[in-house]
Amino acid sequence: MSEAGRSPSVLQRLYATWLGFLRWLLHLWVRSNVLPENLDELGIDPERPLIYVLDTYALTSLLIVDQICRDLDWPRPRKPLVIGDTALGRGFASSRRYTGLFIRRPETRRHSPVLRQLLLETDLDQLSAVQIVPVTVLIGRAPDNEDSIFKILFSENWDLGGRFRRLFTTLVNGRATMVQFGKPLSMSRLLDETQDAEQALGRLSRVLRVHFKRVRTAAIGPDRSHRRTLVEKVIRTESVQQAIAAKARRDNITVEKATVVARGYALEIAADYSYSLVRIGDLILTWFWNRIYRGVKVQHFSSFRDAAPGHEVVYVPCHRSHIDYLLMSYLLYYRGFVPPHIAAGVNLNLPLVGPILRRGGAFFLRRSFRSQPLYAAVFNEYVSMILSKGVALEYFIEGTRSRTGRLLPPRAGMLSITVRAFLRYRNRPVLFQPVYIGYERLAEGSSYIHELSGHQKKPESLSDFRNIINILRKNYGEVTVSFGEPVLLNHLLDQHQPGWMQDTENPNGKPSWLQPMVDDLAQRIMVNINRAAHVNPINLLATALLASRKHALDEDDLERFLGILKSLVEQSPFGDRVTVTELTPGQIIEYGLEIGVIERQEHRLGSIIRIESSNPVLLTYFRNNTAHLLAMSAWVACCFLNAQRVRKSRIRSLTHIVYPFLRRELFLPWATDALDPVIDNTIQCLIDLGLVRETEANLQRTPGGSDQTYYLRLLGHSLVQTFERYFITVSVLAKNGSGNLSRAQLEQLCILCAQRISLLHEFEAPEFYDKTLFKQFIESLTESGVLGRDEEGKLVFDQRLEQFARDAKLVLDKEVRHSIIQTTPEVLELGE
């Protein structure tokens, strides 16, 4: 590439000087957030011919891009260039251009003149080396630390503004400018796929228009209709009209009154998205995060950014805190994506708060509406309509915040609605994006302990906002948001129903394959959330210290055991999205002391690290966040709690028995028929760390009293309460006999037994008698065929349950088993 050889005229030199002065003046004020953050991933070669294409021509946009290219030492867009025999007057083009001084109208043209000249006049061999780089400039879009709400009124939107508005927007909002460079378009590929230069020009123009629309939509959201207009469209849809007529007949009211009810439902549901409020929220949340967190770390976002274009995106994070949805919206906005519409429980539609959340993108739904067909029809149509318009969605398929730190069983209602909406409209393919959110301290920690201890959950109210003052007084460490592997709906549909694309007869129906497919989708999302986990220092400290009897360890032992836990996580076969803190074991201990979750007690024989007295119960939450990553290692360690030597074949056979239950509870990723390599990998990790030894067909732990045996026992104890819960369930069934208990009675007896054992033996975790965990295990027993039901609905079982109880001897010591058996109640005792 070379610049044109002709000497510029005096007027051209003066104009260039004037533009240089304007660029310098803009540079004094404008602060650009350049995306992507790592420009190297674009693969731009500055030594090859380079033409920048702007979405819409504006002098400010051109000068901003010119300054960035000057700073990066890239070819300048204002400079003329020569490609072969073709002399171009400038190194930039624009997809759109507007004319008129006061009344701006789009210029009538199909293609950029610069691109037309490039493709029609340049030799094909030299044209293939040209890089076409799309550039989007949005003034008032990038987040900043300014506190002026006035500037939000002049932020970027879909409306067409004149030159004076553009100038004023730059003056007011220049420090909040986003410049996003796209990947260079391959001219050689474009030429190979078209027959001549004219056809290549047409395709290039279309590709650029689609690209710019996607980037703008991702950054500031699609061009939405007014909320009331959208509500009226929902009311006029066929399915809602049918539901209105049915309600009128059922309740003996007029169709007009039923329509008023439907409209009320739609207004109760619908978001009222305000980009101005989102900008205000950005200013407030930036201050809030800096106040309460040491940092917010985002992982694997670039993989999501690459996968998202061309898809309707549905974000499906885990749900740990009310902060989750604020954090997700903020991070997406900060990285150039529009905050999604978020499904929120109607309990959050409080006075004052509800309208703010609604303008931030929240749409509200009731906890259950199976008995309300009109409400269901309105809600389904609303979700279908916003999805078809390209609006990104976000919802928590767990249904509520996890109080134990584990992922909760998924509720597939919103997934089913989304899938059926796609099958009806079939606009763009749907991408479900799992997201793992990991905290080091929880703002709601005390209320979680209160609820797990058996107290009723308090309904949300405005008085809860008094707690914000207490929250602002504390530091909550670091937050990690990790983007998991996306789940593509089209691929899943192809697996479950290969001919789904041709099936268009009944778009509102529920085919027999739909529910199994939605259940599979839910399971994959949960697994991919777990496979993106980040193990922070508090997760490791909680796992190590809670495994000890008194939640205290010698500091040297703790440091070595933390190193073992880090190694096990790093070698786990979960995939490359799992990450672990970079701190050394010694630094982890110092960090825990600094943040206040542990304390050091000095002793002449060596320092002791223990959990601060008010923290043991809460730390079980952080242990559970990452329990799935250590589950297989901890299970193998459990096999040596009461035996010094175990055959490899015995470990494999027991693992195949236990794994379905662990898989359901912890959302582990491996299919049962692919489990043997995982077992072998886990055993080899323990051998490499010196925790077990291999002798022919046997595995054995080191002699009692060694450090390795101690660490192996600690590792096993991190999971042993899970097997104690399993043994409680089996014991209750065995003591009451086959055909004597209903499922509800079994659940209640298990909870009562676990509560009593907790009181007698000082288990420090209210989650030990959590109803959800017992329900999951009972469902697993039913699915595996161990439990069945007779004609009266009572639970029946056979000898396999007794074998399960006998196998528990390898994991649970005699005292624990005896205590559980003695405490186990009978059904007759329940009513006494």
Coordinates of C-alpha atoms in Angstrom, one line a residue, residues 166-656:
R166 CA -24.3 15.6 17.0
L167 CA -22.0 18.5 18.0
F168 CA -23.8 19.0 21.3
T169 CA -23.8 15.3 22.0
T170 CA -20.0 15.2 21.4
L171 CA -19.5 18.2 23.8
V172 CA -21.7 16.7 26.5
N173 CA -20.9 13.1 26.2
G174 CA -17.6 12.9 24.4
R175 CA -15.9 11.2 27.4
A176 CA -18.3 8.3 27.1
T177 CA -17.6 7.2 23.5
M178 CA -17.5 3.6 22.3
V179 CA -15.5 2.7 19.2
Q180 CA -15.8 -0.9 18.1
F181 CA -13.6 -2.4 15.4
G182 CA -14.9 -5.4 13.5
K183 CA -12.9 -8.3 12.1
P184 CA -11.6 -7.5 8.6
L185 CA -13.8 -8.8 5.8
S186 CA -12.0 -11.3 3.5
M187 CA -12.0 -9.9 0.0
S188 CA -10.5 -13.0 -1.5
R189 CA -13.4 -15.1 0.0
L190 CA -16.0 -12.6 -1.2
L191 CA -14.6 -12.7 -4.8
D192 CA -14.5 -16.5 -4.8
E193 CA -18.2 -16.6 -3.8
T194 CA -19.4 -14.1 -6.4
Q195 CA -19.4 -14.1 -10.2
D196 CA -18.2 -10.6 -10.9
A197 CA -17.2 -7.3 -9.2
E198 CA -20.7 -5.9 -9.3
Q199 CA -22.2 -8.8 -7.5
A200 CA -19.3 -8.8 -5.0
L201 CA -20.0 -5.1 -4.3
G202 CA -23.7 -5.8 -3.6
R203 CA -22.8 -8.6 -1.2
L204 CA -20.2 -6.5 0.6
S205 CA -22.7 -3.7 1.1
R206 CA -25.3 -6.2 2.6
V207 CA -22.8 -7.8 4.9
L208 CA -21.7 -4.4 6.2
R209 CA -25.3 -3.2 6.8
V210 CA -26.1 -6.4 8.7
H211 CA -22.9 -6.1 10.7
F212 CA -23.6 -2.5 11.7
K213 CA -27.2 -3.3 12.7
R214 CA -26.0 -6.2 14.9
V215 CA -23.4 -4.1 16.6
R216 CA -25.8 -1.2 17.2
T217 CA -28.5 -3.6 18.5
A218 CA -26.0 -5.3 20.8
A219 CA -24.8 -1.9 22.1
I220 CA -28.1 0.1 22.6
G221 CA -30.7 -2.5 22.0
P222 CA -33.1 -3.1 19.1
D223 CA -35.4 -0.3 17.9
R224 CA -38.3 -1.0 20.2
S225 CA -41.8 0.0 19.7
H226 CA -43.5 2.0 22.5
R227 CA -44.6 -0.1 25.4
R228 CA -48.3 0.6 25.0
T229 CA -48.1 -0.2 21.3
L230 CA -46.4 -3.6 22.1
V231 CA -49.1 -4.3 24.7
E232 CA -51.8 -3.7 22.1
K233 CA -50.1 -6.1 19.6
V234 CA -50.0 -8.8 22.3
I235 CA -53.7 -8.3 23.0
R236 CA -54.5 -8.7 19.3
T237 CA -52.7 -12.0 18.8
E238 CA -54.8 -15.0 18.0
S239 CA -53.9 -17.0 21.1
V240 CA -54.7 -14.1 23.4
Q241 CA -58.0 -13.4 21.6
Q242 CA -59.0 -17.1 22.1
A243 CA -58.1 -16.9 25.8
I244 CA -60.1 -13.7 26.2
A245 CA -63.2 -15.3 24.6
A246 CA -62.7 -18.4 26.9
K247 CA -62.5 -16.2 30.0
A248 CA -65.6 -14.3 29.0
R249 CA -67.6 -17.6 28.6
R250 CA -66.1 -19.1 31.8
D251 CA -66.7 -16.0 34.0
N252 CA -69.9 -14.9 32.3
I253 CA -68.6 -11.5 31.5
T254 CA -68.4 -9.5 28.2
V255 CA -65.5 -9.8 25.9
E256 CA -64.7 -6.1 26.5
K257 CA -64.3 -6.7 30.2
A258 CA -62.1 -9.8 29.6
T259 CA -60.0 -7.7 27.2
V260 CA -59.5 -5.1 30.0
V261 CA -58.3 -7.9 32.3
A262 CA -55.9 -9.1 29.6
R263 CA -54.6 -5.6 29.0
G264 CA -54.1 -5.3 32.8
Y265 CA -52.0 -8.5 32.7
A266 CA -49.9 -7.2 29.8
L267 CA -49.2 -3.9 31.5
E268 CA -48.3 -5.8 34.8
I269 CA -45.8 -7.9 32.8
A270 CA -44.3 -5.6 30.2
A271 CA -40.9 -3.9 30.6
D272 CA -40.7 -0.2 29.9
Y273 CA -37.0 -0.1 28.8
S274 CA -35.4 3.4 29.1
Y275 CA -31.9 3.8 27.8
S276 CA -31.5 7.0 29.7
L277 CA -32.3 5.2 33.0
V278 CA -29.7 2.5 32.1
R279 CA -27.1 5.2 31.7
I280 CA -28.1 6.6 35.1
G281 CA -27.9 3.1 36.5
D282 CA -24.4 2.8 35.1
L283 CA -23.2 5.9 37.0
I284 CA -24.7 4.7 40.2
L285 CA -23.6 1.1 39.9
T286 CA -20.0 2.1 39.0
W287 CA -19.8 3.9 42.3
F288 CA -21.6 1.1 44.2
W289 CA -19.2 -1.7 42.9
N290 CA -16.1 0.4 43.7
R291 CA -17.5 0.9 47.2
I292 CA -18.3 -2.7 48.2
Y293 CA -16.0 -4.9 46.0
R294 CA -12.3 -5.1 45.5
G295 CA -12.8 -6.0 41.9
V296 CA -15.1 -7.7 39.4
K297 CA -13.3 -10.3 37.2
V298 CA -14.9 -11.4 33.9
Q299 CA -13.8 -14.6 32.2
H300 CA -14.3 -16.1 28.8
F301 CA -16.3 -13.1 27.5
S302 CA -14.4 -13.0 24.2
S303 CA -15.7 -16.5 23.4
F304 CA -19.2 -15.3 24.0
R305 CA -18.6 -12.2 21.9
D306 CA -17.5 -14.3 19.0
A307 CA -20.5 -16.7 19.3
A308 CA -23.3 -14.1 19.8
P309 CA -23.6 -12.5 16.4
G310 CA -26.5 -13.8 14.4
H311 CA -28.3 -15.3 17.4
E312 CA -31.1 -14.3 19.8
V313 CA -29.2 -14.5 23.1
V314 CA -30.8 -15.8 26.3
Y315 CA -28.5 -15.3 29.4
V316 CA -29.0 -18.1 32.0
P317 CA -26.9 -17.3 35.1
C318 CA -26.8 -19.1 38.4
H319 CA -28.7 -17.3 41.1
R320 CA -26.8 -16.5 44.2
S321 CA -27.9 -13.0 45.2
H322 CA -30.1 -10.1 44.2
I323 CA -26.9 -8.5 43.0
D324 CA -26.7 -11.1 40.1
Y325 CA -29.0 -9.3 37.7
L326 CA -27.6 -5.8 38.4
L327 CA -24.1 -7.2 37.9
M328 CA -24.9 -9.0 34.6
S329 CA -26.6 -5.9 33.1
Y330 CA -23.8 -3.7 34.2
L331 CA -21.0 -5.9 32.8
L332 CA -22.8 -6.4 29.5
Y333 CA -23.4 -2.7 29.1
Y334 CA -19.8 -2.0 30.0
R335 CA -18.6 -4.3 27.2
G336 CA -20.7 -2.9 24.5
F337 CA -23.9 -5.1 24.8
V338 CA -27.4 -3.9 25.6
P339 CA -28.6 -5.0 29.0
P340 CA -31.2 -7.8 28.5
H341 CA -34.8 -7.9 29.4
I342 CA -34.9 -9.8 32.8
A343 CA -37.6 -12.0 34.0
A344 CA -38.3 -10.9 37.6
G345 CA -40.7 -12.3 40.2
V346 CA -43.8 -10.1 40.7
N347 CA -42.7 -9.9 44.4
L348 CA -40.1 -7.3 43.3
N349 CA -42.7 -5.1 41.7
L350 CA -42.8 -2.9 44.7
P351 CA -43.9 0.8 44.8
L352 CA -41.1 3.1 43.5
V353 CA -38.8 0.1 43.0
G354 CA -40.9 -1.7 40.4
P355 CA -41.1 1.2 37.9
I356 CA -37.3 1.6 38.1
L357 CA -36.6 -2.1 37.5
R358 CA -39.2 -2.0 34.7
R359 CA -37.3 0.8 33.0
G360 CA -34.1 -1.1 33.5
G361 CA -35.4 -4.0 31.4
A362 CA -37.3 -6.1 34.0
F363 CA -40.5 -7.8 33.0
F364 CA -42.5 -9.4 35.8
L365 CA -44.1 -12.8 36.1
R366 CA -46.1 -14.5 38.8
R367 CA -44.7 -17.6 40.6
S368 CA -47.4 -19.8 39.1
F369 CA -50.1 -19.3 36.5
R370 CA -51.2 -22.8 35.6
S371 CA -54.7 -22.0 36.8
Q372 CA -54.8 -18.7 34.9
P373 CA -55.0 -19.5 31.2
L374 CA -55.5 -15.9 30.2
Y375 CA -52.5 -14.7 32.1
A376 CA -50.5 -17.6 30.6
A377 CA -51.5 -16.7 27.1
V378 CA -50.6 -13.0 27.6
F379 CA -47.2 -13.8 29.1
N380 CA -46.3 -16.4 26.5
E381 CA -47.2 -13.9 23.7
Y382 CA -45.2 -11.1 25.3
V383 CA -42.1 -13.2 25.6
S384 CA -42.5 -14.5 22.0
M385 CA -43.0 -11.0 20.7
I386 CA -39.9 -9.4 22.3
L387 CA -37.8 -12.4 21.4
S388 CA -38.9 -12.1 17.8
K389 CA -37.8 -8.5 17.8
G390 CA -34.3 -9.3 18.7
V391 CA -34.4 -8.5 22.4
A392 CA -31.9 -10.4 24.6
L393 CA -33.5 -12.2 27.6
E394 CA -32.2 -13.1 31.0
Y395 CA -33.7 -15.4 33.5
F396 CA -32.7 -17.7 36.3
I397 CA -33.9 -21.3 35.7
E398 CA -33.3 -22.2 39.3
G399 CA -36.4 -20.1 40.1
T400 CA -35.0 -18.6 43.2
R401 CA -31.7 -17.7 44.9
S402 CA -29.8 -20.7 46.2
R403 CA -29.6 -20.7 50.0
T404 CA -27.0 -23.6 50.2
G405 CA -24.5 -22.5 47.5
R406 CA -25.3 -25.5 45.3
L407 CA -27.2 -25.1 42.0
L408 CA -30.9 -25.8 42.6
P409 CA -32.9 -28.2 40.4
P410 CA -33.9 -26.3 37.3
R411 CA -37.5 -25.1 36.6
A412 CA -38.1 -25.4 32.9
G413 CA -41.1 -23.1 32.5
M414 CA -39.2 -20.1 31.0
L415 CA -37.1 -22.5 28.8
S416 CA -40.3 -24.1 27.5
I417 CA -41.8 -20.7 26.7
T418 CA -38.6 -19.6 24.9
V419 CA -38.4 -22.8 22.9
R420 CA -42.0 -22.6 21.8
A421 CA -41.6 -18.9 20.9
F422 CA -38.7 -19.8 18.7
L423 CA -40.6 -22.6 17.0
R424 CA -43.5 -20.2 16.2
Y425 CA -41.4 -17.3 14.8
R426 CA -38.2 -18.9 13.8
N427 CA -36.4 -15.7 13.1
R428 CA -32.8 -16.1 14.2
P429 CA -31.3 -19.1 16.0
V430 CA -31.3 -19.0 19.8
L431 CA -28.2 -19.2 21.9
F432 CA -28.5 -19.9 25.6
Q433 CA -25.5 -18.5 27.5
P434 CA -24.8 -20.1 30.9
V435 CA -23.0 -17.8 33.4
Y436 CA -21.3 -18.7 36.7
I437 CA -21.2 -16.0 39.3
G438 CA -18.9 -16.5 42.3
Y439 CA -18.7 -14.3 45.4
E440 CA -16.3 -14.2 48.3
R441 CA -18.9 -12.7 50.7
L442 CA -22.6 -12.5 50.4
A443 CA -24.8 -9.4 51.1
E444 CA -27.7 -11.7 52.0
G445 CA -25.6 -14.2 54.1
S446 CA -27.4 -13.7 57.5
S447 CA -30.8 -14.0 55.9
Y448 CA -29.8 -17.3 54.2
I449 CA -28.7 -18.8 57.5
H450 CA -32.0 -17.6 59.1
E451 CA -34.0 -19.3 56.4
L452 CA -32.0 -22.5 56.4
S453 CA -32.4 -22.8 60.1
G454 CA -36.2 -23.3 59.6
H455 CA -37.5 -19.7 59.7
Q456 CA -40.0 -18.4 57.1
K457 CA -38.6 -16.4 54.3
K458 CA -39.5 -12.7 54.7
P459 CA -41.3 -11.2 51.7
E460 CA -39.5 -8.4 49.9
S461 CA -40.5 -4.9 51.0
L462 CA -39.2 -1.3 50.8
S463 CA -37.9 -1.7 54.4
D464 CA -35.3 -4.1 53.0
F465 CA -33.5 -1.1 51.5
R466 CA -32.4 0.0 54.9
N467 CA -29.9 -2.9 54.7
I468 CA -28.1 -1.0 51.9
I469 CA -26.5 1.2 54.6
N470 CA -25.0 -1.9 56.3
I471 CA -23.9 -3.3 53.0
L472 CA -22.0 -0.1 52.1
R473 CA -20.1 -0.3 55.4
K474 CA -18.4 -3.7 54.4
N475 CA -16.1 -5.0 51.8
Y476 CA -17.3 -8.1 50.0
G477 CA -14.0 -9.1 48.3
E478 CA -13.9 -9.9 44.6
V479 CA -16.6 -11.2 42.3
T480 CA -16.0 -13.5 39.3
V481 CA -18.4 -13.7 36.4
S482 CA -17.5 -16.5 34.1
F483 CA -19.2 -17.2 30.7
G484 CA -19.7 -20.9 30.1
E485 CA -20.0 -22.9 26.9
P486 CA -23.2 -21.8 25.1
V487 CA -26.0 -24.2 24.3
L488 CA -27.3 -23.8 20.7
L489 CA -31.0 -24.5 20.5
N490 CA -30.9 -25.6 16.8
H491 CA -28.3 -28.3 17.5
L492 CA -30.4 -29.6 20.4
L493 CA -33.6 -29.7 18.3
D494 CA -31.7 -31.6 15.6
Q495 CA -30.7 -34.2 18.1
H496 CA -34.2 -34.7 19.6
Q497 CA -36.3 -34.1 16.5
P498 CA -34.3 -34.2 13.2
G499 CA -37.2 -33.0 11.1
W500 CA -38.3 -30.1 13.2
M501 CA -37.7 -27.5 10.6
Q502 CA -40.3 -29.1 8.3
D503 CA -42.9 -29.4 11.0
T504 CA -44.9 -26.1 10.7
E505 CA -48.5 -27.5 10.9
N506 CA -49.2 -26.5 14.6
P507 CA -46.9 -23.8 15.8
N508 CA -48.9 -23.4 19.1
G509 CA -48.9 -27.2 19.9
K510 CA -46.8 -29.1 22.4
P511 CA -45.3 -32.1 20.6
S512 CA -44.4 -35.2 22.6
W513 CA -40.7 -34.6 22.1
L514 CA -40.8 -31.0 23.4
Q515 CA -40.7 -31.7 27.2
P516 CA -37.8 -34.2 27.1
M517 CA -35.8 -31.8 24.9
V518 CA -36.5 -28.9 27.3
D519 CA -35.4 -31.1 30.3
D520 CA -32.2 -31.9 28.4
L521 CA -31.7 -28.2 27.6
A522 CA -32.1 -27.4 31.3
Q523 CA -29.6 -30.1 32.4
R524 CA -27.0 -28.9 29.8
I525 CA -27.3 -25.3 31.0
M526 CA -26.7 -26.3 34.6
V527 CA -23.8 -28.5 33.7
N528 CA -22.2 -25.7 31.7
I529 CA -22.6 -23.3 34.5
N530 CA -20.7 -25.6 36.8
R531 CA -18.1 -26.2 34.1
A532 CA -17.3 -22.5 34.1
A533 CA -16.7 -22.2 37.9
H534 CA -14.0 -20.1 39.4
V535 CA -12.4 -21.3 42.6
N536 CA -11.6 -18.3 44.8
P537 CA -9.6 -18.2 48.0
I538 CA -12.7 -18.4 50.2
N539 CA -14.0 -21.5 48.4
L540 CA -10.6 -23.3 49.2
L541 CA -10.5 -22.1 52.8
A542 CA -14.1 -23.2 53.4
T543 CA -13.5 -26.6 51.9
A544 CA -10.3 -27.2 53.9
L545 CA -11.4 -25.9 57.3
L546 CA -14.9 -27.3 57.3
A547 CA -13.4 -30.8 56.7
S548 CA -11.7 -30.7 60.1
R549 CA -13.5 -31.6 63.3
K550 CA -13.3 -28.2 65.0
H551 CA -13.0 -26.1 61.9
A552 CA -9.3 -25.4 62.7
L553 CA -6.0 -26.6 61.3
D554 CA -2.4 -26.2 62.0
E555 CA -1.2 -23.4 59.7
D556 CA 1.4 -25.6 58.0
D557 CA -1.1 -28.4 57.4
L558 CA -3.6 -25.9 56.1
E559 CA -1.1 -24.5 53.6
R560 CA -0.2 -28.0 52.3
F561 CA -3.8 -29.1 52.1
L562 CA -4.7 -25.9 50.2
G563 CA -2.0 -26.8 47.7
I564 CA -3.5 -30.2 47.3
L565 CA -7.0 -28.8 46.7
K566 CA -5.6 -26.4 44.1
S567 CA -3.8 -29.2 42.3
L568 CA -6.9 -31.4 42.2
V569 CA -9.0 -28.5 40.7
E570 CA -6.3 -27.7 38.1
Q571 CA -6.2 -31.4 37.1
S572 CA -9.9 -32.0 37.1
P573 CA -11.4 -33.2 33.8
F574 CA -14.2 -30.5 33.8
G575 CA -12.7 -28.5 30.9
D576 CA -10.6 -25.4 30.2
R577 CA -13.2 -22.9 31.5
V578 CA -12.7 -23.9 35.1
T579 CA -10.2 -21.6 36.8
V580 CA -8.7 -21.3 40.2
T581 CA -7.2 -18.4 42.2
E582 CA -3.6 -17.5 41.3
L583 CA -2.7 -16.9 44.9
T584 CA -0.3 -19.3 46.6
P585 CA -1.5 -21.3 49.6
G586 CA 0.3 -18.9 52.0
Q587 CA -1.3 -15.9 50.2
I588 CA -4.7 -17.5 50.4
I589 CA -4.4 -17.7 54.2
E590 CA -3.3 -14.1 54.5
Y591 CA -6.2 -13.0 52.2
G592 CA -8.7 -14.9 54.4
L593 CA -7.3 -13.2 57.5
E594 CA -7.5 -9.8 55.8
I595 CA -11.1 -10.3 54.6
G596 CA -12.1 -11.5 58.1
V597 CA -13.4 -15.1 57.4
I598 CA -10.7 -16.8 59.4
E599 CA -8.5 -16.0 62.4
R600 CA -5.0 -17.0 63.5
Q601 CA -4.4 -18.2 67.1
E602 CA -0.8 -18.1 68.0
H603 CA 0.6 -21.1 69.9
R604 CA 4.1 -22.0 71.0
L605 CA 4.0 -25.2 69.0
G606 CA 2.7 -23.5 65.8
S607 CA 0.0 -21.1 64.7
I608 CA -3.6 -22.5 64.3
I609 CA -5.9 -21.1 61.7
R610 CA -9.6 -21.4 62.4
I611 CA -12.9 -20.1 61.1
E612 CA -14.1 -17.0 62.9
S613 CA -16.8 -18.0 65.4
S614 CA -19.7 -16.5 63.5
N615 CA -18.7 -17.8 60.1
P616 CA -18.8 -21.7 60.0
V617 CA -22.4 -22.0 58.9
L618 CA -22.1 -19.3 56.2
L619 CA -18.8 -20.8 54.9
T620 CA -20.6 -24.0 54.0
Y621 CA -22.2 -21.9 51.2
F622 CA -18.8 -21.1 49.7
R623 CA -17.7 -24.7 50.1
N624 CA -20.8 -25.9 48.2
N625 CA -20.1 -23.4 45.3
T626 CA -17.3 -25.5 44.1
A627 CA -18.0 -28.9 45.7
H628 CA -18.7 -30.4 42.2
L629 CA -15.1 -29.8 41.1
L630 CA -13.8 -32.0 44.0
A631 CA -16.6 -34.5 44.1
M632 CA -14.9 -37.4 42.3
S633 CA -11.6 -36.9 44.2
A634 CA -13.5 -36.7 47.5
W635 CA -15.6 -39.7 46.7
V636 CA -12.5 -41.9 46.1
A637 CA -11.0 -40.5 49.3
C638 CA -14.2 -41.5 51.1
C639 CA -13.5 -45.1 50.1
F640 CA -10.4 -45.1 52.4
L641 CA -12.0 -43.6 55.5
N642 CA -12.6 -47.0 57.0
A643 CA -10.3 -49.2 54.9
Q644 CA -6.5 -49.0 54.3
R645 CA -6.7 -51.1 51.1
V646 CA -9.4 -51.2 48.4
R647 CA -9.4 -53.0 45.0
K648 CA -9.5 -50.8 42.0
S649 CA -12.4 -52.8 40.6
R650 CA -14.3 -52.3 43.9
I651 CA -13.9 -48.5 43.6
R652 CA -15.1 -48.6 40.0
S653 CA -18.2 -50.7 40.8
L654 CA -19.1 -48.5 43.8
T655 CA -18.6 -45.3 41.8
H656 CA -21.1 -46.6 39.1

